[in-house]
XYZ file of C-alpha atoms in Angstrom:
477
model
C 0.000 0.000 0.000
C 1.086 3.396 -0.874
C -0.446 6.395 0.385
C 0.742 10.366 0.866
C -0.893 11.730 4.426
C -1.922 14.882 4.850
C 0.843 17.512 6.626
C -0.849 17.872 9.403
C -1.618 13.826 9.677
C 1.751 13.067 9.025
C 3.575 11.182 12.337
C 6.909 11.485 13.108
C 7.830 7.945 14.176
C 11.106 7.072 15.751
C 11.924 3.339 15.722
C 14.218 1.587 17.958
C 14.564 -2.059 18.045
C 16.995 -4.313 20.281
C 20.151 -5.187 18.775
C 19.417 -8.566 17.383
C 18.866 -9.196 13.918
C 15.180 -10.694 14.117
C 14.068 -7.761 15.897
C 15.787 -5.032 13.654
C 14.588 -6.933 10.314
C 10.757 -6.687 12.355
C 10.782 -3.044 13.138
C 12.349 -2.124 9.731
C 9.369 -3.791 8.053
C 6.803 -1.508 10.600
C 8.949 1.477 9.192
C 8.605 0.525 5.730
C 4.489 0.527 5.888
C 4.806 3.421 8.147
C 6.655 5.154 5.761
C 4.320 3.757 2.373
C 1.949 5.392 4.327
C 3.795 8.857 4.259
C 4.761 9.047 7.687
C 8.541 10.251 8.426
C 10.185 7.092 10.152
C 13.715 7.557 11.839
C 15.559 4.201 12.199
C 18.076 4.467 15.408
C 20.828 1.540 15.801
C 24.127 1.241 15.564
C 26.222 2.141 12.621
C 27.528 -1.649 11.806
C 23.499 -2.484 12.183
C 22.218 -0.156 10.117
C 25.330 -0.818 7.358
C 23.695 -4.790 7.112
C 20.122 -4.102 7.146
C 18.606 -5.165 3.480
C 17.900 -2.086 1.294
C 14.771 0.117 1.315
C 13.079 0.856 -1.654
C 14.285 4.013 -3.260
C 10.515 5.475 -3.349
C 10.793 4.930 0.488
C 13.769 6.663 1.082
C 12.445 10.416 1.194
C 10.705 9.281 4.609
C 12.611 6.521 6.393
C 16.038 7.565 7.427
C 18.434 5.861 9.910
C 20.384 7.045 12.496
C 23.579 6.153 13.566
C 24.185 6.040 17.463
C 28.040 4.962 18.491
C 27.673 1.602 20.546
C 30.337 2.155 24.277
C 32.507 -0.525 25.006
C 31.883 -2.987 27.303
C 34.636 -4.829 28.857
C 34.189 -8.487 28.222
C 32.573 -7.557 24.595
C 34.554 -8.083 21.169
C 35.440 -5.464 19.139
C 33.174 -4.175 16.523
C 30.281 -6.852 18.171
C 27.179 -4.964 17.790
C 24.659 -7.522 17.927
C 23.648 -10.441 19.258
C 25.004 -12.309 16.052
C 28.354 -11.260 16.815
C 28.630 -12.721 20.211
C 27.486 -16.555 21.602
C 24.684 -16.817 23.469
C 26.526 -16.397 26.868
C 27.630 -12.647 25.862
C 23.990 -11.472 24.977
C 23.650 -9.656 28.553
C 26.640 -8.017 27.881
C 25.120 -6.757 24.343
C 21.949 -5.401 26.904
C 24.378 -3.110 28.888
C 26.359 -1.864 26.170
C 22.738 -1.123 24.900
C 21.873 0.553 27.727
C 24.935 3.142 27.519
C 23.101 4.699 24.406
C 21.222 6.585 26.888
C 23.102 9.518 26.321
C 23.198 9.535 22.706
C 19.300 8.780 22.528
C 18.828 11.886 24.763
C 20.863 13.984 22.469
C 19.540 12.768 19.493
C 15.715 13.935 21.180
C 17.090 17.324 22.134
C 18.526 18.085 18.962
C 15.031 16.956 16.982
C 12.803 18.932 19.422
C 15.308 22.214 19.316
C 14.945 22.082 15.192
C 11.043 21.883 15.137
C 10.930 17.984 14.705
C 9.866 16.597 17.821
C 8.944 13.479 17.369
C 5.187 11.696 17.940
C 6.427 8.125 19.337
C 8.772 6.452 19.799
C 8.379 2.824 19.216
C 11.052 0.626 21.073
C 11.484 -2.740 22.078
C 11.777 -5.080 25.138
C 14.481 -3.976 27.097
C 14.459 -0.429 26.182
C 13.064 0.358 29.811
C 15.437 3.632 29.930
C 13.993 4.804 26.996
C 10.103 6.174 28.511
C 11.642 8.512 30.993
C 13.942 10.134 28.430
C 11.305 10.539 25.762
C 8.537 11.933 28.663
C 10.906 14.377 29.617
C 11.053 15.690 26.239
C 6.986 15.753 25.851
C 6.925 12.153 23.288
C 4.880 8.997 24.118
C 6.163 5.582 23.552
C 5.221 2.699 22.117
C 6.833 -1.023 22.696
C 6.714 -2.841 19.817
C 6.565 -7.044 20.734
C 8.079 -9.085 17.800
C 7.651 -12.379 19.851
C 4.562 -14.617 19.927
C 2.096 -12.551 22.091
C 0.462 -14.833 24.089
C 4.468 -15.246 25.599
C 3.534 -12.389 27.045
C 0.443 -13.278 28.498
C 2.579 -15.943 29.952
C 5.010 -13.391 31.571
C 1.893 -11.459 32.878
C 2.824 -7.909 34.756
C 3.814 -7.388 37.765
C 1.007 -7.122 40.042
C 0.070 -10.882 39.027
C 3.461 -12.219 39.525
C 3.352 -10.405 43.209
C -0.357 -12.370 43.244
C 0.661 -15.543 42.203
C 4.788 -15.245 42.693
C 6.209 -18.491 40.839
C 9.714 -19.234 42.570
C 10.140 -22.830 41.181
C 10.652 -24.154 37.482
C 7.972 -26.329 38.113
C 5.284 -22.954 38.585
C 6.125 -21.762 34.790
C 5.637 -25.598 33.412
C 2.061 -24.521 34.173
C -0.892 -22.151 32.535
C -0.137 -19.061 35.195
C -3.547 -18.446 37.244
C -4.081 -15.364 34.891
C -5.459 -16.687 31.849
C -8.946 -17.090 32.315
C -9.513 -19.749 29.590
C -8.578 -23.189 29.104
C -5.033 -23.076 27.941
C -2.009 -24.985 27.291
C 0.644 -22.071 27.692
C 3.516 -23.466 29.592
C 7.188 -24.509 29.187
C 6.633 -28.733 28.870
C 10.553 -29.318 29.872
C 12.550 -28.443 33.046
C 15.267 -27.374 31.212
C 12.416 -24.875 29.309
C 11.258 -23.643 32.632
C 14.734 -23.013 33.753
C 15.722 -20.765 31.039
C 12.559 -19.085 31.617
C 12.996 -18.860 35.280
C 16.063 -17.219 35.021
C 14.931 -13.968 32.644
C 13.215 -13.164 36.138
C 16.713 -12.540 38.039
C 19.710 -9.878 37.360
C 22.233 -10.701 34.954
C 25.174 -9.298 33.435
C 23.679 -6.463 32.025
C 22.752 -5.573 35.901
C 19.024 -6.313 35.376
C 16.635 -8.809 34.739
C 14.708 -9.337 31.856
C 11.631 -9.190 33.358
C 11.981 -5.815 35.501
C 12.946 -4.617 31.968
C 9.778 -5.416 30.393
C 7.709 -4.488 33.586
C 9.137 -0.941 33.589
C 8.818 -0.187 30.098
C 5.035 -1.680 29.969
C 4.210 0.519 32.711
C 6.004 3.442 31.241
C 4.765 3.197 27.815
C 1.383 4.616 26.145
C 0.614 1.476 23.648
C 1.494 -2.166 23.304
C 2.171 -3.630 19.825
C 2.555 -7.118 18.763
C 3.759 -8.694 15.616
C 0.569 -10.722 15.277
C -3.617 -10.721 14.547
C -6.539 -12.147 15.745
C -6.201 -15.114 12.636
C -3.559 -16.349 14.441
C -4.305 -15.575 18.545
C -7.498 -15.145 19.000
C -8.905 -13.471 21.947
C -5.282 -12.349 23.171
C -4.958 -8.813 21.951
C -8.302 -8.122 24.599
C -6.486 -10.578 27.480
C -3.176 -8.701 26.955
C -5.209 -5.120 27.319
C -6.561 -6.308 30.401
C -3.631 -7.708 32.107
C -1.340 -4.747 30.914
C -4.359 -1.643 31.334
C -3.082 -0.576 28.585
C -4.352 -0.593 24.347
C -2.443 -3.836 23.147
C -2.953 -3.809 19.236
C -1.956 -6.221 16.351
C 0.000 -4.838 13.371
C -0.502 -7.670 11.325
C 2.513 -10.351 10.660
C 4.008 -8.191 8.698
C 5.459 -10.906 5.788
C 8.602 -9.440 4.345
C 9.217 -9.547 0.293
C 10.454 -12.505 -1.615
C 13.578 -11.187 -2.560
C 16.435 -13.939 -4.512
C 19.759 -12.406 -3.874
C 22.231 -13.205 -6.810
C 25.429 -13.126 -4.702
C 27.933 -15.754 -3.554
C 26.599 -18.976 -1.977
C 22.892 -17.949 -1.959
C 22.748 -18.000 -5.755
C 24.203 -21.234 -5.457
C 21.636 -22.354 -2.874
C 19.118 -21.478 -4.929
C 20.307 -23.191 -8.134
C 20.358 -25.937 -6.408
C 16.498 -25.770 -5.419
C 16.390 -25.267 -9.052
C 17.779 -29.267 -10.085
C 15.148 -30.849 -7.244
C 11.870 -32.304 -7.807
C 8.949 -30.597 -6.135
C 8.245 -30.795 -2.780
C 11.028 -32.742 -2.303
C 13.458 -30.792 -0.023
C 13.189 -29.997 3.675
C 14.538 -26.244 4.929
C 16.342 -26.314 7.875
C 17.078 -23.259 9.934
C 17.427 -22.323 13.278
C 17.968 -18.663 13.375
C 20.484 -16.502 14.983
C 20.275 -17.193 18.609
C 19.862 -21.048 19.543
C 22.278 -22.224 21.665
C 23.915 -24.590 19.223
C 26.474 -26.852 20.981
C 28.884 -29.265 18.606
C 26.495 -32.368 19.889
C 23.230 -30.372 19.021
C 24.236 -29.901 15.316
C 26.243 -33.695 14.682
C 22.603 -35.493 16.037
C 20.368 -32.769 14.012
C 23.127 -33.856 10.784
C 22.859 -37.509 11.795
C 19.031 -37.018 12.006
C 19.294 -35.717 8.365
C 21.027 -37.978 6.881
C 19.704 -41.133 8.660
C 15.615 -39.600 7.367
C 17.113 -40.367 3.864
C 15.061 -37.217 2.449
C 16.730 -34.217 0.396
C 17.787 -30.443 2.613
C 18.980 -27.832 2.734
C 20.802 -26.395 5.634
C 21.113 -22.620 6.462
C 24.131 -23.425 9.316
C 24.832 -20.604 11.248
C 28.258 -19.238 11.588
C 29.603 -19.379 15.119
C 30.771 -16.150 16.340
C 34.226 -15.719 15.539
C 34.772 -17.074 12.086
C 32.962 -14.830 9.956
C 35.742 -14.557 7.321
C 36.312 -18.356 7.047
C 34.975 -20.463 3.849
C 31.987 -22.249 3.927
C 33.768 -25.493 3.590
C 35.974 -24.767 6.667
C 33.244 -24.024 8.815
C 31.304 -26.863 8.017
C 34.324 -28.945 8.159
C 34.667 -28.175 11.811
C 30.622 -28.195 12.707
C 29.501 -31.314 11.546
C 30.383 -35.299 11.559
C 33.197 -36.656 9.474
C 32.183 -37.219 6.351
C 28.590 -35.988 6.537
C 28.552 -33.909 3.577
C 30.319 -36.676 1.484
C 27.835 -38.970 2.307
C 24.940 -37.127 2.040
C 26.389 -35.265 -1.177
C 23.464 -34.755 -4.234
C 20.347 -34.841 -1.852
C 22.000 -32.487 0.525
C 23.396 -29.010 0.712
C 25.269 -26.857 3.603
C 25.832 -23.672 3.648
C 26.613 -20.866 5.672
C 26.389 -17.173 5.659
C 23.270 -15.784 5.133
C 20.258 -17.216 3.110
C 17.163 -15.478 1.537
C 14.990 -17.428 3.511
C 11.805 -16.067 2.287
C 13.242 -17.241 -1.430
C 14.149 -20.311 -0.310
C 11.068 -20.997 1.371
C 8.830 -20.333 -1.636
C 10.905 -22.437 -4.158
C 8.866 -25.008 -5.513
C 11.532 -27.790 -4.668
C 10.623 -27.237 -1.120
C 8.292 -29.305 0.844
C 8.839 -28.494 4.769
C 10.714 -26.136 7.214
C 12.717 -27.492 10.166
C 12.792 -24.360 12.210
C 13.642 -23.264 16.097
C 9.906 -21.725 15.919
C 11.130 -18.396 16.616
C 8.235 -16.388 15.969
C 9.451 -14.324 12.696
C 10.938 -18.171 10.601
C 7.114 -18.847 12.248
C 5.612 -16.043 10.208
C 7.633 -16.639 7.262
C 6.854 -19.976 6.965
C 3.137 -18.517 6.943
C 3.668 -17.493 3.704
C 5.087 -20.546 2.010
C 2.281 -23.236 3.747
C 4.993 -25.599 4.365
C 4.969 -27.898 7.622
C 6.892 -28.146 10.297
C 9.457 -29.947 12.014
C 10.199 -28.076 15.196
C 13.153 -27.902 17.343
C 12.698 -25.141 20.091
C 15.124 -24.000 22.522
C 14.452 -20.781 24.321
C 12.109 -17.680 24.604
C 8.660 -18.017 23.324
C 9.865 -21.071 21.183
C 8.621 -23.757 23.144
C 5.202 -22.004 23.133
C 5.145 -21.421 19.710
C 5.713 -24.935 18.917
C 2.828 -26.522 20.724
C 0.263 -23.867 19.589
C 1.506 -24.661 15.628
C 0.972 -28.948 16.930
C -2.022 -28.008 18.696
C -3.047 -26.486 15.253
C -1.885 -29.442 12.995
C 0.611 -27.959 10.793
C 3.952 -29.164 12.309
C 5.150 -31.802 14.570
C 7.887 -31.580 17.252
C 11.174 -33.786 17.736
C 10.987 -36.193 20.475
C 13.183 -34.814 23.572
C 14.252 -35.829 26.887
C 11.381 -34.221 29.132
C 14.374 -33.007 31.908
C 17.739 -31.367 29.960
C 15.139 -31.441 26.531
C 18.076 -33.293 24.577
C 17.106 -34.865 20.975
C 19.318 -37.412 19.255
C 19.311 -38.515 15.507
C 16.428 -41.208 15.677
C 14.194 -38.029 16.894
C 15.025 -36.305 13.839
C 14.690 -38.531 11.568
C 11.618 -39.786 12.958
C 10.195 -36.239 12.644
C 11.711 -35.204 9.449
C 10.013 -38.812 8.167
C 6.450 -37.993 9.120
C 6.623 -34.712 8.032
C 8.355 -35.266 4.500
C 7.486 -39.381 3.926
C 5.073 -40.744 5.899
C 0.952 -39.956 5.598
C 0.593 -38.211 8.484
C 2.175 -35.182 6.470
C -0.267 -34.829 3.474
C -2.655 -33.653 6.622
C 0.243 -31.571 8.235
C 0.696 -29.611 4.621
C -3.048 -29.243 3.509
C -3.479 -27.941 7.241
C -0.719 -25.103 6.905
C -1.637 -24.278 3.373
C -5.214 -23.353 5.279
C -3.504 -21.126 7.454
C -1.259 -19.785 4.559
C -4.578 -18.823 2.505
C -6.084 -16.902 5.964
C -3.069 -15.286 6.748
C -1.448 -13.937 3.383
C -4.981 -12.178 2.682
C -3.409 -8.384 2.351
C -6.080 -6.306 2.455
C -6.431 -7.629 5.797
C -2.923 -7.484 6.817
C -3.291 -3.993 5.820
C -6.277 -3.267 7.679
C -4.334 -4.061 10.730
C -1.300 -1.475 10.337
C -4.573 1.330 8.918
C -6.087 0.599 12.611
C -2.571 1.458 14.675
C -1.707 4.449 12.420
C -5.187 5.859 13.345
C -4.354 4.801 17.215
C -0.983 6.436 17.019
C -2.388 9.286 15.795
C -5.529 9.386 18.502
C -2.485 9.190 21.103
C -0.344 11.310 20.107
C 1.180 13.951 22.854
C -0.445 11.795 24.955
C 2.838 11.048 27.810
């Protein structure tokens, strides 16, 4: 949609996601419709950030600018490690607190827009910006948190005055629907090891606070909740989350991103190789940017593979550390001897990154292996494929039992304590999804789904409704 407000409807939006790529790629995509919509959009991150995002479209351009903000150092940090991509999983905190020293950039940054006539209408942020609403109230802007995980995670995390109702101290109170949601449910972490991780967002860490007084602060700081999601997909939550929160919690639609086919280096060659397989034929596997792959994870998830006997493709992530190296000397050190030998003409590994929206909607491709991390979720909404899901953290476990509960994708089998997997789970999986009968169902169920959730002149409807809230809000701190 492409639309030219009026001057005086025109919103000055500033957008500020968390430093991880799934969130940035989210709130650029809000900008972008924002901006279609003739709105002036100011992207803040970091200058390395900004330098990978994907391109905007040149008739976009006049209204979506970015802004660079200098990331401090942080001892313990890599140089020139400005997301979470660039660290492992146990630096991430440290990526919050160097986060939280753009304070006094952010502030300058507001002062200098409201001194030359531009102050801005919102700011929309994310998570852990909980420093962010006093800054922006003390120069007269509201602010918006923009949620890019499954929402009904959050009705899992509840605020604060339930947790002080119904305080959960052990892993075995969050392997439970909390006492808040007042309909049947099946919202829990299944696994101790699921309701450990989550346990522990709810104490300090390295960053000097917790996760959860992050989100508590900023939700009861902030003028309007927004979620990456619609009522197709979670019904009834957008009112639950309103009423927990006491504050307007509205859907902007899943916001799909383009199908773009990148001609460079090894994704052309990824693709070409979709090109030379029969249809349906090939299973995607992906598990995003953040799962806390260990060596034993990926040789049992390769084992799994190769023992299902079906054709894949592989989008391996790059450890941190050995960006510059080949793809055959990464995957020379990340997976069994001899895998890729063995498994070479009905399998392919590569990493780097891979146009996963492309990749998804080639016609050789017949399923998605996928972490469930709620944007691969939404992109897989757009291809209809199944699933074969392997969650490890965040809302991923919950994701993954409301896709089973919905028939389009079926879990590996884990160890219900440490939630380990070996090969014979993955190929089982992989084999009812890809082979067996059971996944003609799984594929004609997600292709439903696909044919709900692709309609866009209801996806657009959704991002019409919060333009028209953002404006009814406005100056509202």
């Amino acid at each position: 949609m492409e639309a030219t407000a009026d001057a005086a409807d025109v919103l000055e939006v500033v957008i500020f996601p968390w430093l991880a790529f799934g969130h940035m790629l989210s709130f650029l995509e809000l900008s972008k419709r924002l901006a279609a919509r003739g709105h002036a959009v100011a992207f803040v991150s970091t200058p390395r950030n900004i330098a990978r995002l994907p391109p905007v479209p040149p008739r976009l351009s006049p209204r979506l600018r970015f802004v660079a903000l200098p990331l401090p150092r942080v001892d313990g940090l890599p140089d020139g490690a400005e997301s979470t991509a660039d660290v492992p999983p146990e630096k991430i905190d440290l990526v919050k607190k160097a986060m939280d020293g753009l304070e006094a950039p952010l502030t300058a940054f507001l002062a200098d827009a409201v001194a030359a006539g531009r102050r801005p209408d919102w700011i929309v942020h994310d998570f852990c910006h909980h420093w962010v609403p006093p800054i922006a109230t003390g120069h007269g802007v509201p602010c918006a948190v923009f949620t890019t995980v499954y929402a009904a995670f959050q009705a899992f995390l509840g605020p604060r005055s339930a947790n002080v109702e119904h305080p959960r101290a052990a892993t075995e109170d969050f392997a439970v629907a909390p006492r808040w949601i007042p309909f049947p449910s099946t919202i829990a972490y299944r696994r101790r090891s699921e309701a450990e991780w989550i346990a522990g967002s709810f104490r300090a860490n390295a960053s000097g606070v917790s996760d959860m007084d992050r989100v508590w602060q900023l939700l009861e700081l902030c003028r309007l909740a927004i979620y990456r999601s619609c009522d197709e997909i979670e019904p009834g939550m957008f009112a639950l989350l309103t009423d927990l929160f006491q504050q307007p919690a509205i859907p902007a639609g899943i916001l799909l991103p383009p199908v773009i086919a990148d001609d460079d280096g090894d994704r052309a060659e990824a693709l070409r190789w979709l090109d030379d397989q029969p249809p349906k034929s090939v299973i995607y596997v992906a598990l995003g940017s953040e799962a806390p792959l260990t060596p034993g994870v990926l040789h049992e998830l390769a084992l799994g593979l190769e023992l299902a006997g079906v054709r894949f493709l592989w989008a391996l992530r790059r450890p941190s550390g050995m960006f510059s190296a080949a793809n055959d000397a990464v995957t020379g050190e990340l997976l069994p001897a001899g895998f890729e030998e063995r498994t070479r003409g009905r399998g392919l590994v590569r990493t780097g990154w891979m146009p996963q929206m492309a990749a998804l909607a080639h016609g050789a491709t017949g399923a998605f292996l996928t972490h469930c991390g709620w944007g691969s979720t939404i992109e897989s909404f757009a291809s209809g494929h199944p699933l074969v899901m392997l969650p490890f953290v965040l809302d991923q476990p919950l994701v993954a039992r409301a896709m089973a509960e919905r028939g389009v994708g079926v879990e590996v089998a884990r160890d219900e304590g440490d939630g380990s997997f070996d090969r014979d789970g993955v190929a089982a999986a992989v084999r009812r999804v890809m082979v067996d009968e059971e996944g003609k169902a799984l594929a004609s169920n997600a292709m439903k789904l696909r044919e709900v959730l692709t309609d866009h002149g209801r996806q657009e409807t959704y991002i019409d409704d919060l333009v028209e809230r953002l404006r009814r809000y406005r100056g509202c701190c």
